[in-house]
Amino acid sequence: MAFIEFTNAAPAALPIAHSALFAVPRGAPRVAEVTPIITPEPLSTLERRVVLLAREDGMETLRPRRKRSWLARLMLGPQAPSPVLANERLEALRRLAVQAWHHGYTVPASALREAKQAGFDETQIGAVIDMIGRSRPAVRRLAA
């Protein structure tokens, strides 16, 4: 059985080319004097927190909620709090994350379109899906 080492492929998968991180222009100071190029994170800490919180949400949280009738409130009690976030941009991110947690890399196009309309660019959407793809287990078990 053969072993393929992917450690050299990881820098090429970065959003910025690996050579751009370590490139030194002509006439530039020596290596000890060069400061490294730092790229900003595609997602803020709040957005990463929303993605992690969406892990526990089920697909039923994406459907619009109906108000309970007075008889249902009498028999079942008050309605549970809504999982919908007040911020529309973060709610679009939550909906995308819920879809990605349940479907993996095969996210429906409607969720991608909704996230783009909320103001997320392709880099941020890709970062969300990649973050979730790395966190999910490799194989889902059918039976316990």
Short mmCIF file of C-alpha atoms in Angstrom, two decimals:
data_model
loop_
_atom_site.label_atom_id
_atom_site.label_comp_id
_atom_site.label_asym_id
_atom_site.label_seq_id
_atom_site.Cartn_x
_atom_site.Cartn_y
_atom_site.Cartn_z
CA MET A 1 0.00 0.00 0.00
CA ALA A 2 1.37 3.41 -0.95
CA PHE A 3 1.47 6.52 1.19
CA ILE A 4 0.91 9.94 -0.35
CA GLU A 5 2.29 12.89 1.57
CA PHE A 6 0.06 15.95 1.28
CA THR A 7 2.06 18.31 3.50
CA ASN A 8 3.63 19.99 0.47
CA ALA A 9 0.21 20.51 -1.11
CA ALA A 10 -1.17 22.47 1.87
CA PRO A 11 0.59 25.81 1.12
CA ALA A 12 -0.78 25.74 -2.44
CA ALA A 13 -4.31 25.47 -1.05
CA LEU A 14 -3.98 28.75 0.84
CA PRO A 15 -6.03 31.70 -0.47
CA ILE A 16 -2.77 33.52 -1.26
CA ALA A 17 -0.15 31.69 -3.25
CA HIS A 18 2.64 30.25 -1.12
CA SER A 19 5.27 32.05 -3.16
CA ALA A 20 3.59 35.40 -2.45
CA LEU A 21 4.03 34.87 1.28
CA PHE A 22 7.79 34.44 1.04
CA ALA A 23 8.61 36.52 -2.02
CA VAL A 24 11.24 39.19 -1.46
CA PRO A 25 11.45 41.98 -4.08
CA ARG A 26 14.82 42.96 -5.53
CA GLY A 27 16.76 45.44 -3.45
CA ALA A 28 14.76 44.52 -0.36
CA PRO A 29 16.44 44.19 3.03
CA ARG A 30 17.79 40.86 4.21
CA VAL A 31 15.51 38.08 5.50
CA ALA A 32 16.01 39.05 9.15
CA GLU A 33 14.60 42.52 8.45
CA VAL A 34 11.53 41.44 6.42
CA THR A 35 8.20 41.38 8.24
CA PRO A 36 5.86 38.52 7.25
CA ILE A 37 2.70 39.23 5.29
CA ILE A 38 -0.34 38.70 7.49
CA THR A 39 -3.67 38.10 5.77
CA PRO A 40 -6.87 39.03 7.59
CA GLU A 41 -9.22 36.27 8.68
CA PRO A 42 -12.18 35.83 6.30
CA LEU A 43 -14.60 35.45 9.24
CA SER A 44 -14.81 37.46 12.45
CA THR A 45 -14.96 35.75 15.84
CA LEU A 46 -18.70 36.45 16.09
CA GLU A 47 -19.31 34.85 12.69
CA ARG A 48 -17.21 31.80 13.64
CA ARG A 49 -19.21 31.54 16.86
CA VAL A 50 -22.49 31.57 14.90
CA VAL A 51 -21.18 28.75 12.69
CA LEU A 52 -20.27 26.67 15.73
CA LEU A 53 -23.63 27.33 17.40
CA ALA A 54 -25.44 26.20 14.24
CA ARG A 55 -24.01 22.71 14.75
CA GLU A 56 -26.77 21.84 17.25
CA ASP A 57 -29.57 23.31 15.10
CA GLY A 58 -31.69 20.90 13.12
CA MET A 59 -33.08 21.32 9.63
CA GLU A 60 -36.50 22.10 11.12
CA THR A 61 -35.11 25.43 12.38
CA LEU A 62 -34.92 26.61 8.76
CA ARG A 63 -38.68 26.35 8.25
CA PRO A 64 -40.84 29.36 9.16
CA ARG A 65 -42.48 28.97 12.56
CA ARG A 66 -46.22 28.98 12.95
CA LYS A 67 -47.96 30.51 15.92
CA ARG A 68 -49.69 28.00 18.20
CA SER A 69 -53.42 28.25 18.58
CA TRP A 70 -54.91 29.01 21.96
CA LEU A 71 -55.90 25.35 22.40
CA ALA A 72 -52.36 24.15 21.65
CA ARG A 73 -50.95 26.71 24.09
CA LEU A 74 -53.43 25.50 26.71
CA MET A 75 -52.48 21.84 26.24
CA LEU A 76 -48.77 22.05 25.32
CA GLY A 77 -47.75 25.20 27.12
CA PRO A 78 -46.00 28.25 25.75
CA GLN A 79 -44.03 28.05 22.54
CA ALA A 80 -40.25 27.51 22.75
CA PRO A 81 -38.00 30.48 21.89
CA SER A 82 -37.23 30.93 18.22
CA PRO A 83 -33.74 29.94 17.01
CA VAL A 84 -33.81 32.75 14.42
CA LEU A 85 -31.20 35.45 14.99
CA ALA A 86 -32.22 39.11 15.05
CA ASN A 87 -29.39 40.23 12.75
CA GLU A 88 -30.32 39.38 9.14
CA ARG A 89 -26.70 38.96 8.05
CA LEU A 90 -25.91 36.56 10.89
CA GLU A 91 -29.19 34.72 10.29
CA ALA A 92 -28.18 34.11 6.66
CA LEU A 93 -24.85 32.79 7.93
CA ARG A 94 -26.64 30.53 10.43
CA ARG A 95 -28.88 29.14 7.70
CA LEU A 96 -25.85 28.45 5.49
CA ALA A 97 -24.04 26.78 8.39
CA VAL A 98 -27.02 24.57 9.27
CA GLN A 99 -27.24 23.43 5.65
CA ALA A 100 -23.49 22.76 5.59
CA TRP A 101 -23.54 20.85 8.89
CA HIS A 102 -26.25 18.55 7.53
CA HIS A 103 -25.24 18.27 3.85
CA GLY A 104 -21.47 18.77 3.96
CA TYR A 105 -19.95 20.19 0.79
CA THR A 106 -23.21 19.69 -1.16
CA VAL A 107 -24.90 22.85 0.08
CA PRO A 108 -28.02 23.87 -1.87
CA ALA A 109 -27.60 26.79 -4.24
CA SER A 110 -30.41 28.68 -2.48
CA ALA A 111 -28.37 28.82 0.75
CA LEU A 112 -25.33 30.12 -1.15
CA ARG A 113 -27.45 32.73 -2.93
CA GLU A 114 -29.03 33.86 0.35
CA ALA A 115 -25.58 34.25 1.96
CA LYS A 116 -24.33 36.30 -1.02
CA GLN A 117 -27.37 38.56 -0.83
CA ALA A 118 -26.66 39.08 2.89
CA GLY A 119 -23.22 40.47 2.03
CA PHE A 120 -20.85 37.51 2.28
CA ASP A 121 -18.36 37.08 -0.54
CA GLU A 122 -17.20 33.78 -2.02
CA THR A 123 -14.10 33.68 0.19
CA GLN A 124 -16.16 33.93 3.35
CA ILE A 125 -18.71 31.36 2.15
CA GLY A 126 -15.88 29.00 1.22
CA ALA A 127 -14.27 29.53 4.63
CA VAL A 128 -17.54 28.58 6.36
CA ILE A 129 -17.99 25.43 4.30
CA ASP A 130 -14.33 24.42 4.69
CA MET A 131 -14.43 25.04 8.44
CA ILE A 132 -17.47 22.80 8.75
CA GLY A 133 -16.06 20.20 6.37
CA ARG A 134 -12.94 19.86 8.50
CA SER A 135 -14.97 19.58 11.71
CA ARG A 136 -17.39 16.93 10.48
CA PRO A 137 -16.56 13.25 10.95
CA ALA A 138 -15.20 11.59 7.81
CA VAL A 139 -17.81 8.80 7.72
CA ARG A 140 -21.32 8.79 9.09
CA ARG A 141 -22.34 5.55 10.70
CA LEU A 142 -25.66 4.02 9.71
CA ALA A 143 -26.11 1.90 12.82
CA ALA A 144 -24.84 2.25 16.34
#
